[in-house]
Amino acid sequence: MWFANFFIAGSMTMVLPFISLYIESLGNFSPAYVKSWSGWIFAVTFVSAFIFSPIWGRIGDKYGRKNILIMSASALAVSVLLMGFATTVWQLFLLRLVTGIFTGFIPMSQALISTQTPKEMAGKVLGTLQTGSVTGTLMGPLLGGILADTFGYSATFKWVSVTIFISAFIVKFGIKEMKMTVTNMVEKKIYSSKEVMMHIIQHPVLLIVMLTSTLVQIAHFSIQPILSLYVAEIHGLTSIAFFSGLAFSAAGLGNLLFARRWGIYGDKIGHIKILIVLLFMAGIVYFPGAFVTNIWQLVLLRFLLGIAIGGIVPTRIAYIRQEAPLSMQGEVLGYNTSLRFLGNIIGPVLGGVLAGYFGFSSVFFVTSALLVITGVIMLVTWNKYEKLDGELLFSHKS
């Protein structure tokens, strides 16, 4: 399953560096048109994924996750293959929408492995599985850039579809799903959706942490669809797809190298403290992106951004798991995932519109401000309610 996740994550990120460039090749469009449509085409995948992910989860519970994984990979491969034959922006838009319907491969694979793994070693196994998708995400944009420069945009979509088909074959012939029977009904209390929502609302720090999921994704994804256009502006058109892929991959490298380390620090000194530091760090790193004059400055800033963004994800999830009762953790994390998808939807559209009307620099300024403001809100909320909780606990002990 590690290899299947590697191929899926790598394949789906291979096309990201040149989506906007591919749109340009489909007609004689104005720069504003390309920037705006880059945002819409990038975001529509997350809209359909937001709607269909829970549906596939329920189907998987009923009919088996292996079958859903095979269908998901096969459908993804077909939709990506057809992108290579697109002749209009609307065709590409609709195919990206269809792609989002079947985008739940990696979360579904995690659910499959989770149910097949003994509880005492599930964390270790799932952590190892996660490195497959992270490695694929890291290598995908760079390889995609090389393929696009060598074979062209259309051919790259066709090559990518082949690697996705490989994932389907790996699951079909390399994975055996065993039906598990529940023998331990500990902590089986059922919470209504209203009770779960009330628990979140009554814990302000938890509520802000979850809202941070949306704000961080908006910030992180605002630059994604127009990054290749920005690279072209500061570097020129020479090997543009390769250098766009390099800029994408730099953030992935920072994420891969430091995510686990930030999680360890959070365990030692508190996840909220680390989260606040990383929000401010990400906001500060984003700001100078508006003033870069060469590609290597941008790559360095993207690497530093990856360090911060990569740490925000594990510390946030760790805090949610810490604060939500065991019997409602699944639903709370489900809401958190939905909020992340919401950010994935808003971010690319916001970035595309800002770049189209106010220029690339505005995206960096707005994103930086959004992250810093989120850090301030997190700091104020944590400072107020953590102190209150501590004082109440001290009075109770006295």
mmCIF file of C-alpha atoms in Angstrom:
data_model
loop_
_atom_site.group_PDB
_atom_site.id
_atom_site.type_symbol
_atom_site.label_atom_id
_atom_site.label_comp_id
_atom_site.label_asym_id
_atom_site.label_seq_id
_atom_site.Cartn_x
_atom_site.Cartn_y
_atom_site.Cartn_z
ATOM 1 C CA MET A 1 0.000 0.000 0.000
ATOM 2 C CA TRP A 2 3.016 2.299 0.560
ATOM 3 C CA PHE A 3 3.864 2.033 -3.148
ATOM 4 C CA ALA A 4 0.238 2.568 -4.192
ATOM 5 C CA ASN A 5 0.070 5.786 -2.134
ATOM 6 C CA PHE A 6 3.440 6.862 -3.520
ATOM 7 C CA PHE A 7 2.235 6.475 -7.108
ATOM 8 C CA ILE A 8 -1.136 8.140 -6.452
ATOM 9 C CA ALA A 9 0.302 11.160 -4.587
ATOM 10 C CA GLY A 10 3.155 11.541 -7.055
ATOM 11 C CA SER A 11 0.884 11.217 -10.084
ATOM 12 C CA MET A 12 -1.737 13.696 -8.886
ATOM 13 C CA THR A 13 0.892 16.335 -8.040
ATOM 14 C CA MET A 14 2.843 15.880 -11.284
ATOM 15 C CA VAL A 15 0.315 18.005 -13.176
ATOM 16 C CA LEU A 16 0.109 20.852 -10.643
ATOM 17 C CA PRO A 17 3.138 22.875 -11.829
ATOM 18 C CA PHE A 18 1.823 23.327 -15.349
ATOM 19 C CA ILE A 19 -1.979 23.474 -14.992
ATOM 20 C CA SER A 20 -1.960 27.217 -15.683
ATOM 21 C CA LEU A 21 0.510 26.747 -18.549
ATOM 22 C CA TYR A 22 -1.734 24.045 -20.032
ATOM 23 C CA ILE A 23 -4.678 26.463 -19.894
ATOM 24 C CA GLU A 24 -2.602 29.010 -21.817
ATOM 25 C CA SER A 25 -1.937 26.416 -24.533
ATOM 26 C CA LEU A 26 -5.674 25.838 -25.087
ATOM 27 C CA GLY A 27 -6.314 29.251 -26.648
ATOM 28 C CA ASN A 28 -5.344 32.884 -26.996
ATOM 29 C CA PHE A 29 -6.346 34.118 -23.536
ATOM 30 C CA SER A 30 -5.534 37.240 -21.542
ATOM 31 C CA PRO A 31 -3.258 36.869 -18.463
ATOM 32 C CA ALA A 32 -6.172 37.741 -16.148
ATOM 33 C CA TYR A 33 -8.334 35.044 -17.764
ATOM 34 C CA VAL A 34 -5.622 32.401 -17.305
ATOM 35 C CA LYS A 35 -4.988 33.375 -13.677
ATOM 36 C CA SER A 36 -8.676 33.313 -12.748
ATOM 37 C CA TRP A 37 -9.398 30.020 -14.512
ATOM 38 C CA SER A 38 -6.282 28.472 -12.953
ATOM 39 C CA GLY A 39 -7.854 29.135 -9.567
ATOM 40 C CA TRP A 40 -11.260 27.724 -10.531
ATOM 41 C CA ILE A 41 -9.852 24.606 -12.197
ATOM 42 C CA PHE A 42 -7.552 23.970 -9.258
ATOM 43 C CA ALA A 43 -10.338 24.434 -6.689
ATOM 44 C CA VAL A 44 -13.139 22.445 -8.349
ATOM 45 C CA THR A 45 -11.407 19.157 -7.508
ATOM 46 C CA PHE A 46 -11.726 19.967 -3.815
ATOM 47 C CA VAL A 47 -15.385 20.949 -4.172
ATOM 48 C CA SER A 48 -16.362 17.520 -5.465
ATOM 49 C CA ALA A 49 -13.964 15.815 -3.024
ATOM 50 C CA PHE A 50 -15.623 17.720 -0.165
ATOM 51 C CA ILE A 51 -19.022 16.371 -1.206
ATOM 52 C CA PHE A 52 -18.132 12.783 -2.102
ATOM 53 C CA SER A 53 -15.453 11.783 0.449
ATOM 54 C CA PRO A 54 -17.922 10.879 3.225
ATOM 55 C CA ILE A 55 -20.107 9.044 0.700
ATOM 56 C CA TRP A 56 -17.209 6.808 -0.380
ATOM 57 C CA GLY A 57 -16.422 6.228 3.295
ATOM 58 C CA ARG A 58 -19.896 4.854 3.927
ATOM 59 C CA ILE A 59 -19.776 2.696 0.790
ATOM 60 C CA GLY A 60 -16.379 1.351 1.840
ATOM 61 C CA ASP A 61 -17.707 0.372 5.268
ATOM 62 C CA LYS A 62 -20.485 -1.592 3.592
ATOM 63 C CA TYR A 63 -18.802 -3.236 0.606
ATOM 64 C CA GLY A 64 -15.106 -3.267 1.495
ATOM 65 C CA ARG A 65 -12.408 -0.643 1.102
ATOM 66 C CA LYS A 66 -10.233 -2.612 -1.313
ATOM 67 C CA ASN A 67 -12.920 -2.534 -4.008
ATOM 68 C CA ILE A 68 -13.368 1.214 -3.544
ATOM 69 C CA LEU A 69 -9.608 1.752 -3.820
ATOM 70 C CA ILE A 70 -9.444 -0.142 -7.124
ATOM 71 C CA MET A 71 -12.404 1.785 -8.529
ATOM 72 C CA SER A 72 -11.002 5.099 -7.301
ATOM 73 C CA ALA A 73 -7.569 4.558 -8.879
ATOM 74 C CA SER A 74 -9.088 3.344 -12.158
ATOM 75 C CA ALA A 75 -11.461 6.315 -12.404
ATOM 76 C CA LEU A 76 -8.653 8.745 -11.578
ATOM 77 C CA ALA A 77 -6.483 7.219 -14.299
ATOM 78 C CA VAL A 78 -9.230 7.570 -16.915
ATOM 79 C CA SER A 79 -10.016 11.184 -16.004
ATOM 80 C CA VAL A 80 -6.328 12.185 -16.065
ATOM 81 C CA LEU A 81 -5.873 10.388 -19.400
ATOM 82 C CA LEU A 82 -8.775 12.363 -20.890
ATOM 83 C CA MET A 83 -7.206 15.632 -19.687
ATOM 84 C CA GLY A 84 -4.442 14.968 -22.185
ATOM 85 C CA PHE A 85 -7.054 15.190 -24.955
ATOM 86 C CA ALA A 86 -8.824 18.336 -23.668
ATOM 87 C CA THR A 87 -9.236 21.082 -26.254
ATOM 88 C CA THR A 88 -11.134 23.684 -24.213
ATOM 89 C CA VAL A 89 -10.909 25.150 -20.723
ATOM 90 C CA TRP A 90 -14.400 23.867 -19.923
ATOM 91 C CA GLN A 91 -13.399 20.291 -20.749
ATOM 92 C CA LEU A 92 -10.433 20.564 -18.398
ATOM 93 C CA PHE A 93 -12.686 22.080 -15.720
ATOM 94 C CA LEU A 94 -15.204 19.220 -15.938
ATOM 95 C CA LEU A 95 -12.486 16.561 -15.892
ATOM 96 C CA ARG A 96 -10.927 18.120 -12.795
ATOM 97 C CA LEU A 97 -14.381 18.033 -11.196
ATOM 98 C CA VAL A 98 -14.686 14.310 -11.985
ATOM 99 C CA THR A 99 -11.190 13.775 -10.584
ATOM 100 C CA GLY A 100 -12.332 15.232 -7.265
ATOM 101 C CA ILE A 101 -15.171 12.713 -7.036
ATOM 102 C CA PHE A 102 -12.620 9.883 -6.891
ATOM 103 C CA THR A 103 -9.876 11.676 -4.959
ATOM 104 C CA GLY A 104 -10.321 9.827 -1.668
ATOM 105 C CA PHE A 105 -7.770 7.082 -2.437
ATOM 106 C CA ILE A 106 -5.200 8.002 0.244
ATOM 107 C CA PRO A 107 -7.699 8.554 3.140
ATOM 108 C CA MET A 108 -9.441 5.304 2.166
ATOM 109 C CA SER A 109 -6.108 3.439 2.134
ATOM 110 C CA GLN A 110 -5.371 4.755 5.623
ATOM 111 C CA ALA A 111 -8.753 3.492 6.818
ATOM 112 C CA LEU A 112 -8.072 0.090 5.242
ATOM 113 C CA ILE A 113 -4.647 -0.281 6.861
ATOM 114 C CA SER A 114 -6.014 0.981 10.181
ATOM 115 C CA THR A 115 -8.629 -1.798 10.323
ATOM 116 C CA GLN A 116 -6.067 -4.436 9.315
ATOM 117 C CA THR A 117 -3.439 -3.452 11.899
ATOM 118 C CA PRO A 118 -3.280 -4.365 15.613
ATOM 119 C CA LYS A 119 -4.169 -1.358 17.755
ATOM 120 C CA GLU A 120 -0.842 -1.306 19.608
ATOM 121 C CA MET A 121 1.146 -0.735 16.408
ATOM 122 C CA ALA A 122 -1.378 1.212 14.304
ATOM 123 C CA GLY A 123 0.381 4.545 14.843
ATOM 124 C CA LYS A 124 3.721 3.214 13.642
ATOM 125 C CA VAL A 125 2.223 1.530 10.580
ATOM 126 C CA LEU A 126 0.088 4.513 9.596
ATOM 127 C CA GLY A 127 3.044 6.831 10.100
ATOM 128 C CA THR A 128 5.097 4.693 7.721
ATOM 129 C CA LEU A 129 2.234 4.668 5.228
ATOM 130 C CA GLN A 130 2.100 8.454 5.376
ATOM 131 C CA THR A 131 5.711 8.692 4.177
ATOM 132 C CA GLY A 132 4.609 7.093 0.913
ATOM 133 C CA SER A 133 2.196 9.892 0.038
ATOM 134 C CA VAL A 134 4.575 12.597 1.310
ATOM 135 C CA THR A 135 7.428 11.204 -0.789
ATOM 136 C CA GLY A 136 5.175 11.032 -3.832
ATOM 137 C CA THR A 137 3.969 14.585 -3.244
ATOM 138 C CA LEU A 138 7.572 15.729 -2.939
ATOM 139 C CA MET A 139 8.794 14.062 -6.127
ATOM 140 C CA GLY A 140 5.658 14.494 -8.244
ATOM 141 C CA PRO A 141 5.895 18.214 -9.151
ATOM 142 C CA LEU A 142 9.575 17.940 -10.041
ATOM 143 C CA LEU A 143 9.080 14.846 -12.233
ATOM 144 C CA GLY A 144 5.994 16.408 -13.771
ATOM 145 C CA GLY A 145 8.001 19.470 -14.715
ATOM 146 C CA ILE A 146 10.681 17.351 -16.364
ATOM 147 C CA LEU A 147 8.105 15.303 -18.304
ATOM 148 C CA ALA A 148 6.259 18.423 -19.442
ATOM 149 C CA ASP A 149 9.445 20.071 -20.696
ATOM 150 C CA THR A 150 10.515 16.854 -22.460
ATOM 151 C CA PHE A 151 7.248 15.485 -23.914
ATOM 152 C CA GLY A 152 4.772 18.357 -23.679
ATOM 153 C CA TYR A 153 1.751 18.968 -21.455
ATOM 154 C CA SER A 154 -0.703 16.666 -23.222
ATOM 155 C CA ALA A 155 1.669 13.691 -23.251
ATOM 156 C CA THR A 156 2.464 14.179 -19.560
ATOM 157 C CA PHE A 157 -1.201 13.663 -18.622
ATOM 158 C CA LYS A 158 -1.134 10.374 -20.525
ATOM 159 C CA TRP A 159 2.048 9.185 -18.787
ATOM 160 C CA VAL A 160 0.586 10.136 -15.404
ATOM 161 C CA SER A 161 -2.522 8.050 -16.085
ATOM 162 C CA VAL A 162 -0.288 4.992 -16.533
ATOM 163 C CA THR A 163 1.261 5.377 -13.058
ATOM 164 C CA ILE A 164 -2.208 5.729 -11.516
ATOM 165 C CA PHE A 165 -3.292 2.500 -13.241
ATOM 166 C CA ILE A 166 -0.247 0.849 -11.628
ATOM 167 C CA SER A 167 -1.682 1.769 -8.202
ATOM 168 C CA ALA A 168 -4.926 0.011 -9.094
ATOM 169 C CA PHE A 169 -3.002 -3.133 -10.052
ATOM 170 C CA ILE A 170 -0.972 -2.997 -6.817
ATOM 171 C CA VAL A 171 -4.158 -2.915 -4.744
ATOM 172 C CA LYS A 172 -5.881 -5.573 -6.869
ATOM 173 C CA PHE A 173 -3.113 -8.156 -6.730
ATOM 174 C CA GLY A 174 -0.966 -7.072 -3.779
ATOM 175 C CA ILE A 175 -3.473 -6.273 -1.047
ATOM 176 C CA LYS A 176 -5.682 -8.721 0.823
ATOM 177 C CA GLU A 177 -8.524 -7.260 2.869
ATOM 178 C CA MET A 178 -9.629 -9.325 5.850
ATOM 179 C CA LYS A 179 -13.014 -8.726 7.437
ATOM 180 C CA MET A 180 -12.583 -7.703 11.076
ATOM 181 C CA THR A 181 -15.035 -8.589 13.835
ATOM 182 C CA VAL A 182 -15.584 -6.242 16.784
ATOM 183 C CA THR A 183 -14.894 -7.963 20.121
ATOM 184 C CA ASN A 184 -14.224 -4.971 22.386
ATOM 185 C CA MET A 185 -17.094 -2.527 22.929
ATOM 186 C CA VAL A 186 -15.261 -0.255 25.386
ATOM 187 C CA GLU A 187 -16.320 3.418 25.288
ATOM 188 C CA LYS A 188 -19.204 2.661 22.959
ATOM 189 C CA LYS A 189 -21.273 5.676 24.051
ATOM 190 C CA ILE A 190 -22.956 7.291 21.064
ATOM 191 C CA TYR A 191 -22.896 11.083 20.784
ATOM 192 C CA SER A 192 -25.419 12.875 18.657
ATOM 193 C CA SER A 193 -24.145 15.379 16.113
ATOM 194 C CA LYS A 194 -25.603 18.138 18.281
ATOM 195 C CA GLU A 195 -23.622 16.919 21.302
ATOM 196 C CA VAL A 196 -20.418 16.807 19.260
ATOM 197 C CA MET A 197 -20.987 20.331 17.975
ATOM 198 C CA MET A 198 -21.725 21.580 21.490
ATOM 199 C CA HIS A 199 -18.505 19.988 22.760
ATOM 200 C CA ILE A 200 -16.521 21.860 20.090
ATOM 201 C CA ILE A 201 -18.290 25.183 20.749
ATOM 202 C CA GLN A 202 -17.841 24.867 24.528
ATOM 203 C CA HIS A 203 -14.063 24.444 24.073
ATOM 204 C CA PRO A 204 -12.974 27.724 22.433
ATOM 205 C CA VAL A 205 -9.346 26.689 21.903
ATOM 206 C CA LEU A 206 -10.468 23.503 20.154
ATOM 207 C CA LEU A 207 -12.903 25.526 18.028
ATOM 208 C CA ILE A 208 -10.181 27.975 16.931
ATOM 209 C CA VAL A 209 -7.760 25.121 16.202
ATOM 210 C CA MET A 210 -10.338 23.592 13.862
ATOM 211 C CA LEU A 211 -11.092 26.912 12.175
ATOM 212 C CA THR A 212 -7.341 27.261 11.714
ATOM 213 C CA SER A 213 -7.592 24.249 9.395
ATOM 214 C CA THR A 214 -9.575 26.350 6.933
ATOM 215 C CA LEU A 215 -7.470 29.503 7.254
ATOM 216 C CA VAL A 216 -4.155 27.668 6.850
ATOM 217 C CA GLN A 217 -5.386 25.817 3.762
ATOM 218 C CA ILE A 218 -6.628 29.085 2.250
ATOM 219 C CA ALA A 219 -3.197 30.597 2.804
ATOM 220 C CA HIS A 220 -1.261 27.579 1.557
ATOM 221 C CA PHE A 221 -3.354 27.013 -1.562
ATOM 222 C CA SER A 222 -3.808 30.659 -2.587
ATOM 223 C CA ILE A 223 -0.509 30.637 -4.478
ATOM 224 C CA GLN A 224 -0.623 27.062 -5.815
ATOM 225 C CA PRO A 225 -2.561 27.524 -9.080
ATOM 226 C CA ILE A 226 -0.627 30.602 -10.206
ATOM 227 C CA LEU A 227 2.832 29.617 -8.931
ATOM 228 C CA SER A 228 4.055 28.533 -12.374
ATOM 229 C CA LEU A 229 2.968 31.905 -13.809
ATOM 230 C CA TYR A 230 4.913 33.684 -11.061
ATOM 231 C CA VAL A 231 7.966 31.531 -11.790
ATOM 232 C CA ALA A 232 7.701 32.516 -15.470
ATOM 233 C CA GLU A 233 7.579 36.201 -14.514
ATOM 234 C CA ILE A 234 10.726 36.130 -12.358
ATOM 235 C CA HIS A 235 12.708 33.465 -14.243
ATOM 236 C CA GLY A 236 11.522 33.525 -17.842
ATOM 237 C CA LEU A 237 10.215 30.704 -19.998
ATOM 238 C CA THR A 238 13.393 28.584 -20.071
ATOM 239 C CA SER A 239 12.568 25.118 -18.620
ATOM 240 C CA ILE A 240 9.556 26.738 -16.992
ATOM 241 C CA ALA A 241 7.786 23.495 -16.063
ATOM 242 C CA PHE A 242 10.946 22.132 -14.402
ATOM 243 C CA PHE A 243 11.513 25.230 -12.270
ATOM 244 C CA SER A 244 7.814 25.397 -11.371
ATOM 245 C CA GLY A 245 8.069 21.803 -10.188
ATOM 246 C CA LEU A 246 11.179 22.706 -8.209
ATOM 247 C CA ALA A 247 9.322 25.511 -6.440
ATOM 248 C CA PHE A 248 6.438 23.144 -5.618
ATOM 249 C CA SER A 249 8.768 20.403 -4.367
ATOM 250 C CA ALA A 250 10.772 22.744 -2.126
ATOM 251 C CA ALA A 251 7.763 23.134 0.183
ATOM 252 C CA GLY A 252 7.272 19.366 0.193
ATOM 253 C CA LEU A 253 10.903 18.822 1.212
ATOM 254 C CA GLY A 254 10.572 21.189 4.164
ATOM 255 C CA ASN A 255 7.376 19.400 5.159
ATOM 256 C CA LEU A 256 8.970 15.960 4.948
ATOM 257 C CA LEU A 257 12.092 16.884 6.937
ATOM 258 C CA PHE A 258 10.479 18.741 9.823
ATOM 259 C CA ALA A 259 6.854 17.546 10.324
ATOM 260 C CA ARG A 260 7.811 14.694 12.684
ATOM 261 C CA ARG A 261 10.203 16.955 14.604
ATOM 262 C CA TRP A 262 7.528 19.579 15.256
ATOM 263 C CA GLY A 263 5.219 16.826 16.515
ATOM 264 C CA ILE A 264 7.885 15.721 19.014
ATOM 265 C CA TYR A 265 8.325 19.302 20.219
ATOM 266 C CA GLY A 266 4.548 19.595 20.613
ATOM 267 C CA ASP A 267 4.470 16.478 22.774
ATOM 268 C CA LYS A 268 7.139 18.013 25.036
ATOM 269 C CA ILE A 269 6.041 21.631 25.458
ATOM 270 C CA GLY A 270 2.445 21.705 24.196
ATOM 271 C CA HIS A 271 0.897 21.530 20.745
ATOM 272 C CA ILE A 272 -0.793 24.931 20.936
ATOM 273 C CA LYS A 273 2.496 26.706 21.705
ATOM 274 C CA ILE A 274 4.110 25.111 18.657
ATOM 275 C CA LEU A 275 1.052 25.867 16.512
ATOM 276 C CA ILE A 276 1.177 29.570 17.418
ATOM 277 C CA VAL A 277 4.904 29.797 16.648
ATOM 278 C CA LEU A 278 4.422 28.075 13.278
ATOM 279 C CA LEU A 279 1.511 30.327 12.271
ATOM 280 C CA PHE A 280 3.632 33.420 12.845
ATOM 281 C CA MET A 281 6.604 31.761 11.128
ATOM 282 C CA ALA A 282 4.538 30.894 8.038
ATOM 283 C CA GLY A 283 3.121 34.436 7.878
ATOM 284 C CA ILE A 284 6.576 35.996 8.096
ATOM 285 C CA VAL A 285 8.041 33.645 5.465
ATOM 286 C CA TYR A 286 5.208 34.310 2.994
ATOM 287 C CA PHE A 287 5.644 38.114 3.011
ATOM 288 C CA PRO A 288 9.047 38.427 1.219
ATOM 289 C CA GLY A 289 7.784 36.166 -1.575
ATOM 290 C CA ALA A 290 6.333 39.309 -3.156
ATOM 291 C CA PHE A 291 9.814 40.801 -3.569
ATOM 292 C CA VAL A 292 11.888 37.887 -4.935
ATOM 293 C CA THR A 293 13.952 38.621 -8.028
ATOM 294 C CA ASN A 294 15.147 35.131 -8.968
ATOM 295 C CA ILE A 295 13.934 31.555 -8.781
ATOM 296 C CA TRP A 296 16.354 30.470 -6.045
ATOM 297 C CA GLN A 297 15.057 33.057 -3.614
ATOM 298 C CA LEU A 298 11.552 31.722 -4.212
ATOM 299 C CA VAL A 299 12.689 28.109 -3.766
ATOM 300 C CA LEU A 300 14.323 28.975 -0.425
ATOM 301 C CA LEU A 301 11.192 30.723 0.822
ATOM 302 C CA ARG A 302 9.053 27.784 -0.327
ATOM 303 C CA PHE A 303 11.317 25.416 1.622
ATOM 304 C CA LEU A 304 10.954 27.532 4.790
ATOM 305 C CA LEU A 305 7.198 27.682 4.240
ATOM 306 C CA GLY A 306 7.103 23.878 3.981
ATOM 307 C CA ILE A 307 8.845 23.630 7.343
ATOM 308 C CA ALA A 308 6.142 25.755 8.986
ATOM 309 C CA ILE A 309 3.095 24.378 7.169
ATOM 310 C CA GLY A 310 4.299 20.789 7.644
ATOM 311 C CA GLY A 311 4.431 21.282 11.397
ATOM 312 C CA ILE A 312 1.005 22.897 11.618
ATOM 313 C CA VAL A 313 -0.786 19.764 10.428
ATOM 314 C CA PRO A 314 0.501 17.178 12.977
ATOM 315 C CA THR A 315 0.355 19.569 15.961
ATOM 316 C CA ARG A 316 -3.220 20.514 15.118
ATOM 317 C CA ILE A 317 -4.382 16.914 14.742
ATOM 318 C CA ALA A 318 -2.579 15.904 17.940
ATOM 319 C CA TYR A 319 -4.380 18.633 19.879
ATOM 320 C CA ILE A 320 -7.781 17.652 18.482
ATOM 321 C CA ARG A 321 -7.206 14.037 19.465
ATOM 322 C CA GLN A 322 -6.129 15.202 22.909
ATOM 323 C CA GLU A 323 -9.197 17.358 23.547
ATOM 324 C CA ALA A 324 -11.978 15.265 21.980
ATOM 325 C CA PRO A 325 -13.330 12.229 23.897
ATOM 326 C CA LEU A 326 -12.355 8.945 22.289
ATOM 327 C CA SER A 327 -15.895 8.036 21.321
ATOM 328 C CA MET A 328 -16.377 11.252 19.326
ATOM 329 C CA GLN A 329 -12.882 11.684 17.890
ATOM 330 C CA GLY A 330 -13.827 10.275 14.503
ATOM 331 C CA GLU A 331 -16.620 12.791 14.002
ATOM 332 C CA VAL A 332 -14.563 15.712 15.308
ATOM 333 C CA LEU A 333 -11.710 14.810 12.962
ATOM 334 C CA GLY A 334 -14.290 14.472 10.196
ATOM 335 C CA TYR A 335 -15.408 18.056 10.754
ATOM 336 C CA ASN A 336 -11.755 19.100 10.738
ATOM 337 C CA THR A 337 -11.242 17.373 7.380
ATOM 338 C CA SER A 338 -14.269 19.154 5.952
ATOM 339 C CA LEU A 339 -12.879 22.484 7.129
ATOM 340 C CA ARG A 340 -9.579 21.669 5.409
ATOM 341 C CA PHE A 341 -11.391 20.949 2.142
ATOM 342 C CA LEU A 342 -13.232 24.252 2.536
ATOM 343 C CA GLY A 343 -9.877 26.013 2.682
ATOM 344 C CA ASN A 344 -8.696 24.044 -0.353
ATOM 345 C CA ILE A 345 -11.716 25.359 -2.237
ATOM 346 C CA ILE A 346 -11.452 29.015 -1.217
ATOM 347 C CA GLY A 347 -7.649 29.347 -1.408
ATOM 348 C CA PRO A 348 -7.043 28.748 -5.145
ATOM 349 C CA VAL A 349 -10.008 30.896 -6.160
ATOM 350 C CA LEU A 350 -8.884 33.727 -3.873
ATOM 351 C CA GLY A 351 -5.314 33.534 -5.173
ATOM 352 C CA GLY A 352 -6.412 33.467 -8.793
ATOM 353 C CA VAL A 353 -8.751 36.443 -8.392
ATOM 354 C CA LEU A 354 -6.199 38.509 -6.441
ATOM 355 C CA ALA A 355 -3.447 37.810 -8.967
ATOM 356 C CA GLY A 356 -5.766 38.547 -11.878
ATOM 357 C CA TYR A 357 -6.914 41.946 -10.575
ATOM 358 C CA PHE A 358 -4.083 43.192 -8.334
ATOM 359 C CA GLY A 359 -0.972 41.276 -9.416
ATOM 360 C CA PHE A 360 1.079 38.460 -7.899
ATOM 361 C CA SER A 361 2.377 40.534 -4.972
ATOM 362 C CA SER A 362 -1.130 40.956 -3.560
ATOM 363 C CA VAL A 363 -1.430 37.175 -3.073
ATOM 364 C CA PHE A 364 1.661 37.129 -0.867
ATOM 365 C CA PHE A 365 0.563 40.185 1.125
ATOM 366 C CA VAL A 366 -2.963 38.884 1.799
ATOM 367 C CA THR A 367 -1.738 35.380 2.610
ATOM 368 C CA SER A 368 0.901 36.674 5.013
ATOM 369 C CA ALA A 369 -1.643 38.873 6.795
ATOM 370 C CA LEU A 370 -4.133 36.002 7.038
ATOM 371 C CA LEU A 371 -1.586 33.701 8.700
ATOM 372 C CA VAL A 372 -0.391 36.353 11.163
ATOM 373 C CA ILE A 373 -3.980 37.287 12.085
ATOM 374 C CA THR A 374 -4.755 33.591 12.617
ATOM 375 C CA GLY A 375 -1.715 33.355 14.888
ATOM 376 C CA VAL A 376 -2.894 36.360 16.898
ATOM 377 C CA ILE A 377 -6.401 34.911 17.306
ATOM 378 C CA MET A 378 -4.922 31.571 18.356
ATOM 379 C CA LEU A 379 -2.582 33.247 20.859
ATOM 380 C CA VAL A 380 -5.314 35.393 22.428
ATOM 381 C CA THR A 381 -7.776 32.491 22.694
ATOM 382 C CA TRP A 382 -5.195 30.097 24.115
ATOM 383 C CA ASN A 383 -3.862 32.681 26.589
ATOM 384 C CA LYS A 384 -7.359 33.477 27.879
ATOM 385 C CA TYR A 385 -8.824 30.014 28.218
ATOM 386 C CA GLU A 386 -5.706 28.074 29.189
ATOM 387 C CA LYS A 387 -5.143 30.475 32.087
ATOM 388 C CA LEU A 388 -8.801 30.162 33.102
ATOM 389 C CA ASP A 389 -8.648 26.367 33.006
ATOM 390 C CA GLY A 390 -5.428 26.387 35.030
ATOM 391 C CA GLU A 391 -6.878 28.678 37.696
ATOM 392 C CA LEU A 392 -10.035 26.558 37.995
ATOM 393 C CA LEU A 393 -7.947 23.381 38.319
ATOM 394 C CA PHE A 394 -5.763 24.977 41.020
ATOM 395 C CA SER A 395 -8.813 26.171 42.993
ATOM 396 C CA HIS A 396 -10.375 22.718 42.783
ATOM 397 C CA LYS A 397 -7.225 21.056 44.145
ATOM 398 C CA SER A 398 -6.972 23.596 46.988
#
